[in-house]
PDB file of C-alpha atoms in Angstrom:
ATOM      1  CA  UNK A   1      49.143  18.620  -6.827  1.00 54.00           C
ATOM      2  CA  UNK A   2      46.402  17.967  -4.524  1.00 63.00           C
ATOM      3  CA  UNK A   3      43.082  20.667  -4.849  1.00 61.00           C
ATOM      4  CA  UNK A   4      41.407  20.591  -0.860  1.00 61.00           C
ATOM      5  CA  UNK A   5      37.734  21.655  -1.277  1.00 56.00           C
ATOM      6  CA  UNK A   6      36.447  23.443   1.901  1.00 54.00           C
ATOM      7  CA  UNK A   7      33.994  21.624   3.908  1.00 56.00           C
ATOM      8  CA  UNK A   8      30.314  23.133   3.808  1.00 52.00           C
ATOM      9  CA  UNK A   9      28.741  22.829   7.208  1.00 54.00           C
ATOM     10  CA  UNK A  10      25.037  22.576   6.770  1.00 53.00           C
ATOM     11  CA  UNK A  11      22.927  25.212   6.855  1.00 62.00           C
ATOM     12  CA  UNK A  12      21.625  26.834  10.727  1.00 65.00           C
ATOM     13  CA  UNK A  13      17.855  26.263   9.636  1.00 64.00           C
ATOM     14  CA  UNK A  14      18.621  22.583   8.586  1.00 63.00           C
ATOM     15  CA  UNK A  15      20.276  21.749  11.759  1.00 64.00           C
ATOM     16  CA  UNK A  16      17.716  22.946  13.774  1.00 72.00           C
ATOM     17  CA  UNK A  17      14.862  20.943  11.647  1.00 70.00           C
ATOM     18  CA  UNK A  18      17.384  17.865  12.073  1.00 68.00           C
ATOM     19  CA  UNK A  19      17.465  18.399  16.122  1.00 75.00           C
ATOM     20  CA  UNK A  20      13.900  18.853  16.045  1.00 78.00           C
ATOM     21  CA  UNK A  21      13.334  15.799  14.331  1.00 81.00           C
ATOM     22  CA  UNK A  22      15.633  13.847  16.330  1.00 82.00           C
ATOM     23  CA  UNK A  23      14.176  14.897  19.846  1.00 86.00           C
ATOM     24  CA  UNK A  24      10.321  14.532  18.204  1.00 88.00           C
ATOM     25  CA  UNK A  25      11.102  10.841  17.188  1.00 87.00           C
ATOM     26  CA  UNK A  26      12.352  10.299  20.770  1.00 90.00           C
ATOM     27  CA  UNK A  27      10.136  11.549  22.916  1.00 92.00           C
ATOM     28  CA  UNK A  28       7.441  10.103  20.549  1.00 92.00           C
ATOM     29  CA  UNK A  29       9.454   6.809  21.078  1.00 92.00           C
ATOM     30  CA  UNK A  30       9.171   7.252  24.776  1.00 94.00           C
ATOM     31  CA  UNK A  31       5.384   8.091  24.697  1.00 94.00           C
ATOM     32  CA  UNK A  32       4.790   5.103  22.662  1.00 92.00           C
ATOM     33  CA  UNK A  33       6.869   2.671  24.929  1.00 93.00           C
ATOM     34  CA  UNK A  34       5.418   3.744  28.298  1.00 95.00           C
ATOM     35  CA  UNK A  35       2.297   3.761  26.848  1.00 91.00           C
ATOM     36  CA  UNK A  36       2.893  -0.264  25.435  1.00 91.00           C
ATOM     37  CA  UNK A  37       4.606  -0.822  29.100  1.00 94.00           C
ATOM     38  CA  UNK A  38       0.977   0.113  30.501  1.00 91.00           C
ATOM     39  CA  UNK A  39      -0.988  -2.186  27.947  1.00 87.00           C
ATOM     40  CA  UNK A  40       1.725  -4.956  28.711  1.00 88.00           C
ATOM     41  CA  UNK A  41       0.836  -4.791  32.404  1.00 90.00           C
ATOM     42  CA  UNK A  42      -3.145  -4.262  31.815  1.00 85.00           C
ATOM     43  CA  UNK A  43      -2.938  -7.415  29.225  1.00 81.00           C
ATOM     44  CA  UNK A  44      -1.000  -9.289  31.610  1.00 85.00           C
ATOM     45  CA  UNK A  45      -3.366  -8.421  34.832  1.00 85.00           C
ATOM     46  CA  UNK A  46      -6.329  -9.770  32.008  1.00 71.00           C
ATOM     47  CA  UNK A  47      -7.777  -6.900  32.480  1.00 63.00           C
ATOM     48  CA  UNK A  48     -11.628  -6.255  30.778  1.00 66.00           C
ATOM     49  CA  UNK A  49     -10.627  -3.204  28.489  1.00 65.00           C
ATOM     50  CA  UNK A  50      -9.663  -6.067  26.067  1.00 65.00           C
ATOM     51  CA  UNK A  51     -12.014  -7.463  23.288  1.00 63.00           C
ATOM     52  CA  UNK A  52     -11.811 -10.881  22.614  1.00 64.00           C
ATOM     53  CA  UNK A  53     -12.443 -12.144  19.130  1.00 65.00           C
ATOM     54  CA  UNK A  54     -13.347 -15.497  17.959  1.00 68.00           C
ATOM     55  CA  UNK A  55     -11.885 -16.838  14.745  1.00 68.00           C
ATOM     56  CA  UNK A  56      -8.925 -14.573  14.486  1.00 65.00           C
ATOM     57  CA  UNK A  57      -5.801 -15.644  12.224  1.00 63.00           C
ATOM     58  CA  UNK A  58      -3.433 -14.325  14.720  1.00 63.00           C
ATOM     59  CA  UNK A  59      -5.339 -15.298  18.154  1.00 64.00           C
ATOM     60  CA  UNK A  60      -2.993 -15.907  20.934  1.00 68.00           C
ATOM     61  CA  UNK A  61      -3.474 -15.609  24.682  1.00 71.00           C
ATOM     62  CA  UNK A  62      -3.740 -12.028  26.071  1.00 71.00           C
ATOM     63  CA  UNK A  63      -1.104 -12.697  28.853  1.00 78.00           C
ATOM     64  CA  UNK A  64       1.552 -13.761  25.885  1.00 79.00           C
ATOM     65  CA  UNK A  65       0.225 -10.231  24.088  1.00 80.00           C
ATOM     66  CA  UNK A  66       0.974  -8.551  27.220  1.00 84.00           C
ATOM     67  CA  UNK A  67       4.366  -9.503  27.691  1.00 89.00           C
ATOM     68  CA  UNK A  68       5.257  -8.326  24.362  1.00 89.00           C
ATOM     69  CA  UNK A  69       4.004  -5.463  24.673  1.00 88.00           C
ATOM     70  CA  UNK A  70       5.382  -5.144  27.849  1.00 93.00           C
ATOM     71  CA  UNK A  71       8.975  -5.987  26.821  1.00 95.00           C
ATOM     72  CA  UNK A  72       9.213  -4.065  23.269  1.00 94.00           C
ATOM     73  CA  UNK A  73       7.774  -0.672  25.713  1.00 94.00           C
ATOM     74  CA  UNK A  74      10.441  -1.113  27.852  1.00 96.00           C
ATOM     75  CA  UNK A  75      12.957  -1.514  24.757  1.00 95.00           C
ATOM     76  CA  UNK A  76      11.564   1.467  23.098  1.00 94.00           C
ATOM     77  CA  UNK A  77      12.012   3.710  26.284  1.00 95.00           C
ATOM     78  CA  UNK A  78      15.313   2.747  26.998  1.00 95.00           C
ATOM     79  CA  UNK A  79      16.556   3.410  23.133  1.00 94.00           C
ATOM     80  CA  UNK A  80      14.638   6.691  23.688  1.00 93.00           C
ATOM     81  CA  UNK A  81      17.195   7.342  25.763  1.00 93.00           C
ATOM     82  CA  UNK A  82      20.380   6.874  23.454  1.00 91.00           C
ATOM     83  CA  UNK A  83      18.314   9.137  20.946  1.00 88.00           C
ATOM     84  CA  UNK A  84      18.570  12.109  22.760  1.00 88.00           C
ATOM     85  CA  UNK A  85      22.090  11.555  23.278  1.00 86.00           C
ATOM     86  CA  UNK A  86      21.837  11.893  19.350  1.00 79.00           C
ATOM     87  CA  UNK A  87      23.770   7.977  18.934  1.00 83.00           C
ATOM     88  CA  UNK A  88      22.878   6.566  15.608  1.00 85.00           C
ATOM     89  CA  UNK A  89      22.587   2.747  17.033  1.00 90.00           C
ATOM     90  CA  UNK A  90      19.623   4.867  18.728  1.00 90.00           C
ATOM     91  CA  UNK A  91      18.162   5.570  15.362  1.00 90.00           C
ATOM     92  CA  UNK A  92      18.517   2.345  13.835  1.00 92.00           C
ATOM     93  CA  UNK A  93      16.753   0.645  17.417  1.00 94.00           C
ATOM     94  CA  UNK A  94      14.349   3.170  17.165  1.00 93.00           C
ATOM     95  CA  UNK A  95      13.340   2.101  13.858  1.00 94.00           C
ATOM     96  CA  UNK A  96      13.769  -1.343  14.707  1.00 96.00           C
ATOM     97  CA  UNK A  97      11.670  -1.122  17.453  1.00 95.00           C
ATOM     98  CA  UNK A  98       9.188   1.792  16.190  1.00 94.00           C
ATOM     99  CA  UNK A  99       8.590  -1.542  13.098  1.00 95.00           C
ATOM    100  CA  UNK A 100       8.277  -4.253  15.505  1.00 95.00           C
ATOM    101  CA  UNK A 101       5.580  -1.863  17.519  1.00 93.00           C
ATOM    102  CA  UNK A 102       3.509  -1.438  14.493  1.00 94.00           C
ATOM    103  CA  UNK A 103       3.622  -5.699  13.439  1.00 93.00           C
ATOM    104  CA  UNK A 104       2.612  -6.180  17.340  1.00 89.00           C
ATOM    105  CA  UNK A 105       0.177  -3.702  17.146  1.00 88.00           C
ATOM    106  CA  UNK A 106      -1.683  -4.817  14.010  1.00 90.00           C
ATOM    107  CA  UNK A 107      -1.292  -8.233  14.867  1.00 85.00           C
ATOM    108  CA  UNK A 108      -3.266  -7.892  18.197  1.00 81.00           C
ATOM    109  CA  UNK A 109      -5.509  -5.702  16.661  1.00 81.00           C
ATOM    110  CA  UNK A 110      -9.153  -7.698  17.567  1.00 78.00           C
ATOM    111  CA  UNK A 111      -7.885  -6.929  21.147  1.00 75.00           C
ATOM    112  CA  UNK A 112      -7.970  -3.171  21.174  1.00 79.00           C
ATOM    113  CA  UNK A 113      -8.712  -1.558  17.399  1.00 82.00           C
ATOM    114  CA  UNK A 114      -8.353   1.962  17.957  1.00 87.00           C
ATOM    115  CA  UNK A 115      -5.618   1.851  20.462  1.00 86.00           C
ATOM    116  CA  UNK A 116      -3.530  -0.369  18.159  1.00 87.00           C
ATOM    117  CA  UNK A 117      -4.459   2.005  14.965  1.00 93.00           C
ATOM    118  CA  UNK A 118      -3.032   4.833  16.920  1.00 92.00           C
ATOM    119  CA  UNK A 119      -0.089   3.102  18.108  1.00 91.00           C
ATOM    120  CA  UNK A 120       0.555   2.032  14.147  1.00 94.00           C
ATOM    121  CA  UNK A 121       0.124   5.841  13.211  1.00 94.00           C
ATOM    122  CA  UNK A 122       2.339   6.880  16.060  1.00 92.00           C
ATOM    123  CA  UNK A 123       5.013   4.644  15.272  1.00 93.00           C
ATOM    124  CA  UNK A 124       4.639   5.596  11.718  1.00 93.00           C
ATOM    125  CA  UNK A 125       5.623   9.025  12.737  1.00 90.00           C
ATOM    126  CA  UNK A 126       8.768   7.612  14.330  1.00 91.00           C
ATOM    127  CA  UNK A 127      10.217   5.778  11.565  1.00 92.00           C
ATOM    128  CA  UNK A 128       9.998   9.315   9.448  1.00 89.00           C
ATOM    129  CA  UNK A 129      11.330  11.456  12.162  1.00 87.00           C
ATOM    130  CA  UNK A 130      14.317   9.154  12.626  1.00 87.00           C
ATOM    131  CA  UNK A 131      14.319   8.513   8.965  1.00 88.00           C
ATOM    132  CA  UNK A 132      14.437  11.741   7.123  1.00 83.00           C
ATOM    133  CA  UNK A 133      17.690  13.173   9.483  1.00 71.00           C
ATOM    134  CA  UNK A 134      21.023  12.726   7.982  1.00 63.00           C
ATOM    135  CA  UNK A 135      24.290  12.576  10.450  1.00 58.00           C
ATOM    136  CA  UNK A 136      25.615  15.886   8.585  1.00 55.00           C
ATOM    137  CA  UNK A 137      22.328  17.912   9.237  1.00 50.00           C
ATOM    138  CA  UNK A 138      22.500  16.797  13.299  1.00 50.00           C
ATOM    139  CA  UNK A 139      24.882  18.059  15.902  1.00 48.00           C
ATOM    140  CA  UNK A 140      26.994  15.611  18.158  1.00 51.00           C
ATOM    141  CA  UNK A 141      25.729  16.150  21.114  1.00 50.00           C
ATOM    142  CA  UNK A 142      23.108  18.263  20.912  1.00 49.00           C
ATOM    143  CA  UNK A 143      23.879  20.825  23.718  1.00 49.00           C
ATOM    144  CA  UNK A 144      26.751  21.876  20.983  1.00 52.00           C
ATOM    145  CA  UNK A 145      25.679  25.502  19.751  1.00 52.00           C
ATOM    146  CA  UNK A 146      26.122  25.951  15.735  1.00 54.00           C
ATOM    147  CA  UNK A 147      29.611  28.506  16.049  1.00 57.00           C
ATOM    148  CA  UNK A 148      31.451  26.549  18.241  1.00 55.00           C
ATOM    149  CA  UNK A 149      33.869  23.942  16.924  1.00 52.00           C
TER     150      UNK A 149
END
């Protein structure tokens, strides 16, 4: 004889923090990768907002800088997109991404200090927001209200 335990649906409150976390790690996402699609284009242009640094371990040309930035902006915007569909690929991109912003960032650091230590912190913020919400806790799609199967 077979014993079926009822399924516990999470709590109202914890989906709620879950959704919240969820949409704040992907509209952070999309800040941060429109914001890196802008320094792509203004590295790129060589604009005079950058600092050059002599004698830097990591020194490459501020065009190359640019198109990274440039490309992982445009890759962070477009998982932004899956997130809010609530897709987990999206949260493991976003992650992906959010890490690979943070190495770009502190690698061209002599180029832009503050902007890059606030792009690090930001992206931070990501990887915990998509980090800390478990698939039970979210809802599939989000537009689903708690009561309704």
């Amino acid at each position: 004889m077979t014993a079926t335990h009822p399924t516990h649906a999470p709590s109202t409150a914890k989906r709620e923090w879950a959704v919240g976390l969820t949409v704040f790690g992907a509209v952070m996402l999309m800040i941060a990768g429109i914001l890196d699609i802008l320094r792509g284009i203004a590295a790129i242009a060589e604009d005079d907002v950058f600092l050059t640094t002599r004698n830097y371990v990591f020194e490459f040309d501020l065009s190359g800088w640019g198109w990274v930035h440039l490309f992982l902006g445009v890759a962070a915007v477009i998982v932004s997109f899956g997130l809010f569909q609530a897709s987990t690929w999206a949260r493991v991109a976003g992650v992906a991404i959010a890490g690979l912003v943070i190495i770009a960032n502190f690698l061209s650091l002599p180029y832009y200090p503050v902007w890059s230590v606030v792009m690090i912190a930001m992206s931070g913020f990501i990887i915990w927001a998509l980090c800390t919400v478990r698939k039970d806790d979210a809802w599939e799609p989000f537009e689903r209200p708690p009561g309704n199967p």
